[in-house]
Coordinates of C-alpha atoms in Angstrom, one line a residue:
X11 CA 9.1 34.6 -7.2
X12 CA 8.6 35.9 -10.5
X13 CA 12.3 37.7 -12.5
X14 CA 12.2 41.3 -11.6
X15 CA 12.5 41.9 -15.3
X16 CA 8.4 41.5 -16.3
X17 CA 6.0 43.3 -18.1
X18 CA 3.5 44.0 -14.5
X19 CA 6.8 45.7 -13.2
X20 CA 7.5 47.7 -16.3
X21 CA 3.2 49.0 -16.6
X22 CA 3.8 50.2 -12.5
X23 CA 7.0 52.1 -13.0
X24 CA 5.5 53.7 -16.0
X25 CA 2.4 54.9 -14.5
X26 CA 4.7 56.3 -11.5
X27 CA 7.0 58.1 -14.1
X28 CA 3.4 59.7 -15.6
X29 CA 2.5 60.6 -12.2
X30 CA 5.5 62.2 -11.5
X31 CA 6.0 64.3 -14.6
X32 CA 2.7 65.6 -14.9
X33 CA 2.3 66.3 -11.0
X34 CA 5.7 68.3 -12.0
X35 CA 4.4 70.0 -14.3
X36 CA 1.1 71.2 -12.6
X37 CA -1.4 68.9 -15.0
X38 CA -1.8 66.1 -13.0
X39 CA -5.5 66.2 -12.9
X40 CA -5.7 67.6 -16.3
X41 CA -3.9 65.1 -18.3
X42 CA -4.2 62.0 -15.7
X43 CA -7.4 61.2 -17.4
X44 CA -6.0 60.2 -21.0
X45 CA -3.2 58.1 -19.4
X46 CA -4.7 54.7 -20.2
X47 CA -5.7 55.7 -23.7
X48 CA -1.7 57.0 -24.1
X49 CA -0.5 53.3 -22.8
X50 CA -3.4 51.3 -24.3
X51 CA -3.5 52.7 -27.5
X52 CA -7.0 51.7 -29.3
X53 CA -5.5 49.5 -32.0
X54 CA -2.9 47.4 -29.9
X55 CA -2.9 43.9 -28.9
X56 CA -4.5 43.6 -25.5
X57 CA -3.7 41.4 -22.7
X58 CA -7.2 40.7 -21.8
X59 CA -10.6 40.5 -23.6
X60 CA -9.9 44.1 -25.4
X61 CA -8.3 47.0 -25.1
X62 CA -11.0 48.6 -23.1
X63 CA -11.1 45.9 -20.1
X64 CA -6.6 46.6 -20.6
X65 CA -7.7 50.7 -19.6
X66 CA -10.2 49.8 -17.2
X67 CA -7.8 47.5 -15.0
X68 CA -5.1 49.9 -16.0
X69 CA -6.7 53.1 -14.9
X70 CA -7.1 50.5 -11.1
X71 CA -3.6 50.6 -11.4
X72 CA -3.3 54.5 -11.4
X73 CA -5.3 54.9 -8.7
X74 CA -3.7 52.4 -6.0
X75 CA -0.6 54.3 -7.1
X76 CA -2.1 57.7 -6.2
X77 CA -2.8 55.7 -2.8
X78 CA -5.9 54.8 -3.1
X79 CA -7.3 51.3 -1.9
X80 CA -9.0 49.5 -4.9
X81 CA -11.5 48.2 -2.4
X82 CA -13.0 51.9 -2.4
X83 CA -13.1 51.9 -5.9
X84 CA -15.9 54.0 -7.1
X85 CA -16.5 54.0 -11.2
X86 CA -18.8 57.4 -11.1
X87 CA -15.3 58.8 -10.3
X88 CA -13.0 60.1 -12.9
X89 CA -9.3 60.1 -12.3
X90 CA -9.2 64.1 -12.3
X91 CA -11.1 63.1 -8.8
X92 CA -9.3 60.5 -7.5
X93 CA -6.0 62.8 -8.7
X94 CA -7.9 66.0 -6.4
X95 CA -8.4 63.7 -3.8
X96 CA -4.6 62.5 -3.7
X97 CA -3.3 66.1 -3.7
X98 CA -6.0 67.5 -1.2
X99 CA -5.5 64.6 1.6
X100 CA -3.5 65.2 5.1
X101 CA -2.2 61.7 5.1
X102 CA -2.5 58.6 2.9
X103 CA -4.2 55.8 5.2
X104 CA -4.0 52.5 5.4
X105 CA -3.9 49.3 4.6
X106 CA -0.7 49.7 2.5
X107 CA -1.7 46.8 0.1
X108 CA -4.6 46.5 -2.2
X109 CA -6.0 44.1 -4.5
X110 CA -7.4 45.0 -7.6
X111 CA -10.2 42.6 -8.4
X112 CA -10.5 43.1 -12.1
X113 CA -7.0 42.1 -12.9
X114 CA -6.5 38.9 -11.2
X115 CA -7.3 36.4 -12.9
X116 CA -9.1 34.3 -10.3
X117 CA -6.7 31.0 -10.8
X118 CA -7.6 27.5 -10.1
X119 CA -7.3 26.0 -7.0
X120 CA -3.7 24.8 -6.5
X121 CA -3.4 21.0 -7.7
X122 CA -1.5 18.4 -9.9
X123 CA -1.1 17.6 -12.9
X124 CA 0.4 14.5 -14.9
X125 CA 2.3 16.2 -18.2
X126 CA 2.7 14.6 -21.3
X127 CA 5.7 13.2 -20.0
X128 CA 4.3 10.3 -18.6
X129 CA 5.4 6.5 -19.5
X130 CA 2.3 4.8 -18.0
X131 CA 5.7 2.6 -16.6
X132 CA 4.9 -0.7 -15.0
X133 CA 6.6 0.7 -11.4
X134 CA 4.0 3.2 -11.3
X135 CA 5.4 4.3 -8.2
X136 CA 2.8 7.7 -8.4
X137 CA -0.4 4.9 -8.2
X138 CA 1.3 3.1 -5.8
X139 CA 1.9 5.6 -2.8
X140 CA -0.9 7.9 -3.4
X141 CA -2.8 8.0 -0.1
X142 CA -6.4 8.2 -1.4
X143 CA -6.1 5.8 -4.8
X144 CA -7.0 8.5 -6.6
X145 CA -4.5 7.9 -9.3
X146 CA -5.2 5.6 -12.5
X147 CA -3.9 5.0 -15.7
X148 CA -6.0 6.3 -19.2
X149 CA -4.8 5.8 -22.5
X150 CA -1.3 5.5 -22.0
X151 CA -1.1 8.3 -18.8
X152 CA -1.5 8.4 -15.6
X153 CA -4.6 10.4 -14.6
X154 CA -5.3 12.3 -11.1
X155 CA -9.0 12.2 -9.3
X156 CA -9.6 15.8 -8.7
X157 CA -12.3 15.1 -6.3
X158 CA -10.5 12.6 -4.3
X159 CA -6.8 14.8 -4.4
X160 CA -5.6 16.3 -1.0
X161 CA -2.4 17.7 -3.1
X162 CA 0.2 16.2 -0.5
X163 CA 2.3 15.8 -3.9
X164 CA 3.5 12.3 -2.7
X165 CA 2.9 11.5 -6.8
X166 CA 5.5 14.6 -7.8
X167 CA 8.2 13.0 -5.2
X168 CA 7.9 10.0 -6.8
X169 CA 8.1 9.8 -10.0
X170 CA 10.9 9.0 -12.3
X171 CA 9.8 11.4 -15.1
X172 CA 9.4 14.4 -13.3
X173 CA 6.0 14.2 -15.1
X174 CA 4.1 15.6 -12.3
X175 CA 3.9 19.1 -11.5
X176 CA 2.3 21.7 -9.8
X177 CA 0.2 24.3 -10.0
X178 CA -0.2 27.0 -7.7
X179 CA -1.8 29.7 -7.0
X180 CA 1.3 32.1 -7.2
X181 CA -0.1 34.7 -4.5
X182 CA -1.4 31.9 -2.2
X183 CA 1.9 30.1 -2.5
X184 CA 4.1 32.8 -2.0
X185 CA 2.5 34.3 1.2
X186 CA 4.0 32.4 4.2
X187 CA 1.1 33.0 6.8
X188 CA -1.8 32.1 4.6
X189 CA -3.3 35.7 4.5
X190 CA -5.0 35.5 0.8
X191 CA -8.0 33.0 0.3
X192 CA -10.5 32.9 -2.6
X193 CA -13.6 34.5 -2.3
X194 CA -17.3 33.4 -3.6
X195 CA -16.2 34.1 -7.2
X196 CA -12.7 32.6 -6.9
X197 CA -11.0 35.8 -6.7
X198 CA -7.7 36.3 -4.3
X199 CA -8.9 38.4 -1.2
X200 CA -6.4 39.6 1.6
X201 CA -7.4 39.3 5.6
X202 CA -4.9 42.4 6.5
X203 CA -5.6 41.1 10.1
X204 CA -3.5 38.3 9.2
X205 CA -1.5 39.7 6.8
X206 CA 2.8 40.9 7.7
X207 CA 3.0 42.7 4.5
X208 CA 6.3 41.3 3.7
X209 CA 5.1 41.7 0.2
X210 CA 5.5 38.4 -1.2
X211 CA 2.2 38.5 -2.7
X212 CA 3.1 41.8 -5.0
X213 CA 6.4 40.0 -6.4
X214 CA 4.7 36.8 -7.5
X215 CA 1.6 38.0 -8.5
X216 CA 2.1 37.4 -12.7
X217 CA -1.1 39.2 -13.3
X218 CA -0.6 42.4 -10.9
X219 CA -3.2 42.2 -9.0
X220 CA -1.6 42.9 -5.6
X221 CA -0.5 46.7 -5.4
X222 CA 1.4 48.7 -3.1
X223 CA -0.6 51.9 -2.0
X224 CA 1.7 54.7 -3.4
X225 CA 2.6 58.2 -1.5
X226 CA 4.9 59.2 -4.4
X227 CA 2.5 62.3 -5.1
X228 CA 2.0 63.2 -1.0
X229 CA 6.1 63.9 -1.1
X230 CA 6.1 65.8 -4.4
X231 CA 3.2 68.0 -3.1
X232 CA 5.1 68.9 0.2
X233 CA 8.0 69.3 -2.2
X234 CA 6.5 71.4 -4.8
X235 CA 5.1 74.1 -2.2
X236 CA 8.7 74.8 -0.5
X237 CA 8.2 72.4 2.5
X238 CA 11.5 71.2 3.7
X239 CA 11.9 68.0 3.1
X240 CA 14.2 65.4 4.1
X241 CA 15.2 62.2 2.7
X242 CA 16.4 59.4 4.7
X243 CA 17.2 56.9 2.4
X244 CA 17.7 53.3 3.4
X245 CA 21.3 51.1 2.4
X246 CA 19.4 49.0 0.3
X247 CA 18.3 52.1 -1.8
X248 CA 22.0 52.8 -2.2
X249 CA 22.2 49.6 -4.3
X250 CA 20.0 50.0 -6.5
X251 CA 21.6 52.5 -7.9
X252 CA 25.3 52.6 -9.5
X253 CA 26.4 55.1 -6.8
X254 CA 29.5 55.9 -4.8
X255 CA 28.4 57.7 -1.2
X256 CA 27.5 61.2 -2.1
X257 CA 25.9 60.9 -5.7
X258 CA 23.1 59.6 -4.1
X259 CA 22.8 62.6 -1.8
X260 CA 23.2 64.8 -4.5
X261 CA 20.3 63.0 -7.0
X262 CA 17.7 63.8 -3.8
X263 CA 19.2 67.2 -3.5
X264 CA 18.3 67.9 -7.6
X265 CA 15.3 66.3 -7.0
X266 CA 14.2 68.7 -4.7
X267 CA 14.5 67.4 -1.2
X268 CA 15.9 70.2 1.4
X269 CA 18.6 67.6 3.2
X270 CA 19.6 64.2 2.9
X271 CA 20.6 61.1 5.5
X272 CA 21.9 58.2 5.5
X273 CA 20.1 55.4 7.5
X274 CA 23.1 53.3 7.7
X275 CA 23.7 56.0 10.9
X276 CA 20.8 54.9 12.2
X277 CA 22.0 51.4 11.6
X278 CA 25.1 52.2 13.7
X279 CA 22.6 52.8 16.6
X280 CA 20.9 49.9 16.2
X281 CA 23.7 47.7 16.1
X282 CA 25.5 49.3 19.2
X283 CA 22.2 49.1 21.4
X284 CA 21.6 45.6 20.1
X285 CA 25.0 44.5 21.1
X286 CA 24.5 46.2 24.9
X287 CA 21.2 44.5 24.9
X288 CA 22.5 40.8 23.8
X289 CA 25.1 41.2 26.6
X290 CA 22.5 42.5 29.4
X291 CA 20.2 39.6 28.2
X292 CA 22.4 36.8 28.2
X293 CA 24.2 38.1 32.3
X294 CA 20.5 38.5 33.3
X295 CA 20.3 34.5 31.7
X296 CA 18.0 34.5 29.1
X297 CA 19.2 31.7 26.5
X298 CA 17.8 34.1 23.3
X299 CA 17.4 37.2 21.5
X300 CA 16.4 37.9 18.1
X301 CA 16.7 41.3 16.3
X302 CA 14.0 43.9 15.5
X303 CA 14.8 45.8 12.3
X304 CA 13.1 43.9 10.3
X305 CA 8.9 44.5 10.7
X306 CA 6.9 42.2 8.7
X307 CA 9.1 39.8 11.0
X308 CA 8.0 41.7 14.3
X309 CA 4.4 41.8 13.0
X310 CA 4.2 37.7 12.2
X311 CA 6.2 37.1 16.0
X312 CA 3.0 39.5 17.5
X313 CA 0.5 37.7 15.3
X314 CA 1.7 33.9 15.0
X315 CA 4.8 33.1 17.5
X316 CA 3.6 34.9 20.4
X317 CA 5.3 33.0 22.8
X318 CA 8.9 34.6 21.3
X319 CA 7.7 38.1 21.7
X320 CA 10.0 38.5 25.2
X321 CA 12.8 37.4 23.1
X322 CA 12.5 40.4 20.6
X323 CA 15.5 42.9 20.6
X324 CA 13.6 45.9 22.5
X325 CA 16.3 48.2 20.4
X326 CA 13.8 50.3 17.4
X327 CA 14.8 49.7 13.9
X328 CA 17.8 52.6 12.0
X329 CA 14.9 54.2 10.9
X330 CA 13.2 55.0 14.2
X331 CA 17.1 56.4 14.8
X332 CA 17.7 58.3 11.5
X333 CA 14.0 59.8 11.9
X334 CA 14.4 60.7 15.5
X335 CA 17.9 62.4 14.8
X336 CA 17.0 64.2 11.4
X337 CA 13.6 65.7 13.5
X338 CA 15.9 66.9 16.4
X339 CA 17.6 68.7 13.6
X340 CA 15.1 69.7 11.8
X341 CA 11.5 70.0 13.9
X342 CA 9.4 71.2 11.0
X343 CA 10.1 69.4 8.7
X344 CA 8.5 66.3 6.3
X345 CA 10.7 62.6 7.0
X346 CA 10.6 60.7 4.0
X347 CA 12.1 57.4 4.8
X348 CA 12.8 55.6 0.8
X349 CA 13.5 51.8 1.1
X350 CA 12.3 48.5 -0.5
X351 CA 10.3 47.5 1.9
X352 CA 6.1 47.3 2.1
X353 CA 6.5 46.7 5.6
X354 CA 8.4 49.8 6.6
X355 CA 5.1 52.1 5.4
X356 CA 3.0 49.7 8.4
X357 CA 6.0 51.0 10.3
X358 CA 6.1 54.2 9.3
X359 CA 2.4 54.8 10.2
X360 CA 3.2 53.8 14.0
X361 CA 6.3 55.8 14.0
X362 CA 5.7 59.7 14.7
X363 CA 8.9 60.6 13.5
X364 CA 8.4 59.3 10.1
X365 CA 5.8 61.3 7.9
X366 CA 5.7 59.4 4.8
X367 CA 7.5 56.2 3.2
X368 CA 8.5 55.8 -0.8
X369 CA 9.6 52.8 -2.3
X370 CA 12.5 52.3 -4.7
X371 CA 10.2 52.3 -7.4
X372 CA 8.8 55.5 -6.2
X373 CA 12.2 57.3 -5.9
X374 CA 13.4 55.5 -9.1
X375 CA 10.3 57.5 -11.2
X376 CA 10.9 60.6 -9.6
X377 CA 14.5 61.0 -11.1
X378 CA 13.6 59.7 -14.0
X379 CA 10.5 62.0 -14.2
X380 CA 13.4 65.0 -13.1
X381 CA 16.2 63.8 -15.7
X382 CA 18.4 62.7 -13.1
X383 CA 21.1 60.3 -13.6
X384 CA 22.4 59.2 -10.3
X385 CA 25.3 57.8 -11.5
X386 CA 27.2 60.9 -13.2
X387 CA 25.7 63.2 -10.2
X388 CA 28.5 64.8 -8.8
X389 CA 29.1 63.5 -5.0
X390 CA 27.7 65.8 -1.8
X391 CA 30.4 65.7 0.8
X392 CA 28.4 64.6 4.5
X393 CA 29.5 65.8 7.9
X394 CA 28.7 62.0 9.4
X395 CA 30.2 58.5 7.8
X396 CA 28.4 55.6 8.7
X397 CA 30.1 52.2 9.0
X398 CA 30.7 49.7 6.2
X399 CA 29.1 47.0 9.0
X400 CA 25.6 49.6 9.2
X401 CA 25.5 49.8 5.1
X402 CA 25.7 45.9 5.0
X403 CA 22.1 45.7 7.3
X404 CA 20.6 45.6 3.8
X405 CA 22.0 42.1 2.8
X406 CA 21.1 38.7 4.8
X407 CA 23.1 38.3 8.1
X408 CA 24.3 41.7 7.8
X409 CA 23.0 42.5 11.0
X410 CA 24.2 39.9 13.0
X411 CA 27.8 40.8 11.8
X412 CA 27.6 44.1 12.9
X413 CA 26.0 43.0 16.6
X414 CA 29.1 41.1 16.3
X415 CA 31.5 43.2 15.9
X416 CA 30.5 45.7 18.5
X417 CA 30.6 42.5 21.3
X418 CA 33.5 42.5 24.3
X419 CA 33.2 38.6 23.8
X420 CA 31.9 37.9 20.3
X421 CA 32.9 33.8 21.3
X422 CA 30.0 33.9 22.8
X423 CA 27.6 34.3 20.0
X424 CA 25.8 31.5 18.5
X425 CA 24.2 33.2 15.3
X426 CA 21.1 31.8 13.4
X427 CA 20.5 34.0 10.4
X428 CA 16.7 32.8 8.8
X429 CA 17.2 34.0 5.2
X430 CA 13.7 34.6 4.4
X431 CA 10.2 34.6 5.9
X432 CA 8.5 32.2 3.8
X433 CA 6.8 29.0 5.3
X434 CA 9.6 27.2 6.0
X435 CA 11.0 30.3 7.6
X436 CA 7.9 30.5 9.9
X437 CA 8.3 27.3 10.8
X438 CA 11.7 27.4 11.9
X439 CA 10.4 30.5 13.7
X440 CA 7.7 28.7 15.3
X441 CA 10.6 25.7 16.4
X442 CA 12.2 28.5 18.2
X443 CA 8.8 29.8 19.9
X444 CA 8.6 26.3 21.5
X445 CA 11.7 25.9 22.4
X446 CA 11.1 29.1 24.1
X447 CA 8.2 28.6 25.8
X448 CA 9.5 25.1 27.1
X449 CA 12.4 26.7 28.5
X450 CA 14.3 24.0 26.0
X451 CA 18.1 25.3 25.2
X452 CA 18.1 26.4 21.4
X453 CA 21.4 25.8 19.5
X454 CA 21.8 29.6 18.6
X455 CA 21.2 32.5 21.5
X456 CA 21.2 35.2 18.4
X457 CA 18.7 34.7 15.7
X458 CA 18.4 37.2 12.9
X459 CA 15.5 37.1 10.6
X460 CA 14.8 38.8 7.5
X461 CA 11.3 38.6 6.0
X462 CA 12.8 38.9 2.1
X463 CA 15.4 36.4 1.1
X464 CA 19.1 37.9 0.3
X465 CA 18.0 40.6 2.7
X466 CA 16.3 44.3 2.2
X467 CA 18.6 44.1 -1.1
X468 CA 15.7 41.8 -2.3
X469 CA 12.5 43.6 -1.2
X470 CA 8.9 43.3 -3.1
X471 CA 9.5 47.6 -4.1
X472 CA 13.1 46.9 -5.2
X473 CA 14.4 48.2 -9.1
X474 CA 17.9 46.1 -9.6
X475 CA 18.2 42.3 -9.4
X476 CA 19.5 40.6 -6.0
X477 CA 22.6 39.8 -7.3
X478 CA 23.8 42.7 -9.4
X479 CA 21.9 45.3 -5.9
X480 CA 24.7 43.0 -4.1
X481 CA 27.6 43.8 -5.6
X482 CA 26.4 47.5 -6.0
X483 CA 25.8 47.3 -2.3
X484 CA 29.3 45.9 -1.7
X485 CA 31.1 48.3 -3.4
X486 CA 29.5 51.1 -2.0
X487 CA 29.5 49.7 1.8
X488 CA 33.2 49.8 0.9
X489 CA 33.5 53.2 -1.1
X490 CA 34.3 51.8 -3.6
X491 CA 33.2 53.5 -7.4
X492 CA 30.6 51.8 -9.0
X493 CA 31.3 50.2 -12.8

């Protein structure tokens, strides 16, 4: 996966932040339109061909994060329209990826290649074990038969100069259920029939050419004409953010939210229910039980691993909970679950209770576009104090821990955490779904998966690093002040 820190990254939260401000401000529509001109200027050093192709891919960008799907894209349309459209619509629709066709950069098929590092040494160990002979030596290097290469990378493993590498297709690589092929013109297409939307695909994307559809300016609308409403923010949004419990609160309050809360309540619930339903399930005598909360995982067990679907914690994910709870409280107003997560906006479609979903990002440009510094906000007091256990659901295995602890007979559990959904992940899942469906006793009877190595902490629509959102997330799990 590509560094956080990269220029694709910095152009989206950019755009956001102009969105943001001038929706504010009451001239989106007005001003939208010179955007690309304002971060493109005429005389700079383009990325592409020129600067006009740079504004033509960029003003793509603007509109996916107004929520629009790219593969609508009309160019009769202006942005003032696409801008109208955003702030006239009921809901924003899905899918909640796009692709925008003009700025990837249609790579070449996945293969190997022999470097300049290459001795030509009289082992030849790459010529050797290559399956198909496709391997020779020219001029003092080895040399690879593209036509006759099935890329099983046998050559890489074997040789002694590392002088063999590979080169993917980033998108294609990173997606672990093969969801993004090429199309006629050797452009990166998504099959959202196949797709989880664990998000993979935005985060390693170099070029940013796989976009999150944005509801940043649905929220500030509903916020803007006096609606009331709430944020329930995720405990992964809480570390990304050097904030001690309360600042956070008081950062949506200034930002114009009508109430606040926590999901790590919800999280609470999940873990409790979970822990009744582990118990229930392993009396009745099943042999396994995986958890829920995670739903690009629940989406790849319904598309690929059917077989394990009777082993899926029935128990609804903390923000099913939190939304329930905060509409009891509040019936008319507008949830707005904030996380990290792509797959929670599939989610939040299917849930009722949840009206809209922002990213980190999202949240992140809308106190930026207010002026609001998190960190020196001065705490909210809340009526309700979740557990350290629920806050830790963010970070790998967190979950399991907190099933754990709530058990009469935590001996019992045999806990498999799989750190990440990528293809290795899916086939350990798979492993599982026969072992399943053969009745075959597994060596764990608890198996937590999160789709995003590290945990939600590490989600495609974070802001902070994994490591430095861990520690963050530590210390506030622990309320503890941030340094």
């Amino acid at each position: 996966m590509l560094n956080i820190n990269n220029k694709a990254t910095e152009i989206k939260r950019e755009i956001l932040i102009h969105i943001a401000r001038y929706q504010l401000a009451g001239t989106l529509e007005k001003k939208l339109y010179a955007l690309p001109r304002k971060m493109v200027p005429l005389h700079g050093i383009p990325f592409r061909c020129c600067v006009h192709h740079d504004r033509e891919i960029l003003s793509q960008r603007i509109i996916a994060r107004l929520g629009h799907s790219i593969e609508d894209y009309d160019e009769e349309k202006q942005l003032s329209d696409y801008a109208t459209e955003a702030l006239e619509r009921e809901k924003p629709t899905e899918p909640m990826l796009t692709v925008i066709d003009e700025a990837c950069n249609g790579c070449i098929r996945a293969c190997y290649m022999v470097t300049s590092a290459c001795q030509a040494c009289i082992a030849r160990p790459c010529m050797t074990n290559c399956p198909k002979q496709c391997i020779h030596i020219r001029k003092g290097r080895a040399l690879i038969d593209d036509t006759q290469c099935v890329n099983c990378g046998i050559c890489q493993k074997n040789c002694p100069f590392h002088a063999i590498i590979k080169i993917p297709v980033p998108c294609e690589e990173a997606c672990p259920v093969n969801a993004i092929t090429k199309d006629e013109n050797g452009k990166e297409t998504i099959d959202y029939s196949k797709c989880i939307f664990c998000g993979a695909c935005i985060r390693s994307c170099p070029f940013g050419a796989m976009v999150d559809k944005g509801q940043l300016v649905d929220v500030i609308r509903h916020i803007m004409e006096g609606k009331k409403v709430v944020a329930l923010y995720a405990p992964a949004i809480a570390a990304q953010f050097r904030a001690a419990p309360g600042q956070l609160d008081a950062a949506f309050i200034l930002a114009g939210f009508h109430q606040t809360f926590e999901v790590a309540l919800g999280a609470d619930i999940t873990a409790a229910k979970e822990a009744i339903e582990f118990e229930e399930r392993m009396e009745r005598g099943d042999t396994l039980m995986t958890t829920s909360c995670c739903p690009a995982y629940v989406r790849a067990i319904e598309i690929y691993v059917p077989e394990l679907l009777p082993f899926i914690s029935e128990t609804r994910s903390p923000m099913h909970y939190s939304a329930e709870q905060v509409k009891q409280e509040f019936p008319d107003c507008i949830s707005v679950f904030v996380g990290p997560c792509l797959a929670k906006r599939k989610e939040g479609f299917d849930d009722r209770h949840v009206d809209y979903v922002l990213s980190a990002e999202e949240i992140g440009a809308l106190f930026v576009a207010r002026e609001i510094d998190v960190a020196t906000c001065e705490p909210v007091p809340s009526p309700h104090q979740p557990t350290s256990g629920a806050r830790y659901f963010a970070r790998s295995g967190g979950v399991a821990q907190a099933v754990q602890n709530r058990l009469a007979h935590p001996e019992k559990l045999k806990v498999r955490v799989i750190n990440g959904l990528d293809k290795a992940g899916m086939k350990a899942l798979q492993s599982y779904g026969r072992a399943a469906s053969e009745h075959k006793e597994t060596h764990a009877n608890l198996v937590e998966v999160m789709a995003c190595s590290g945990g939600c902490i590490n989600g495609p629509l974070v802001l902070t690093n994994p490591k430095t959102a861990g520690n963050q997330l530590q210390k506030y799990a622990e309320n503890r002040p941030q340094t």
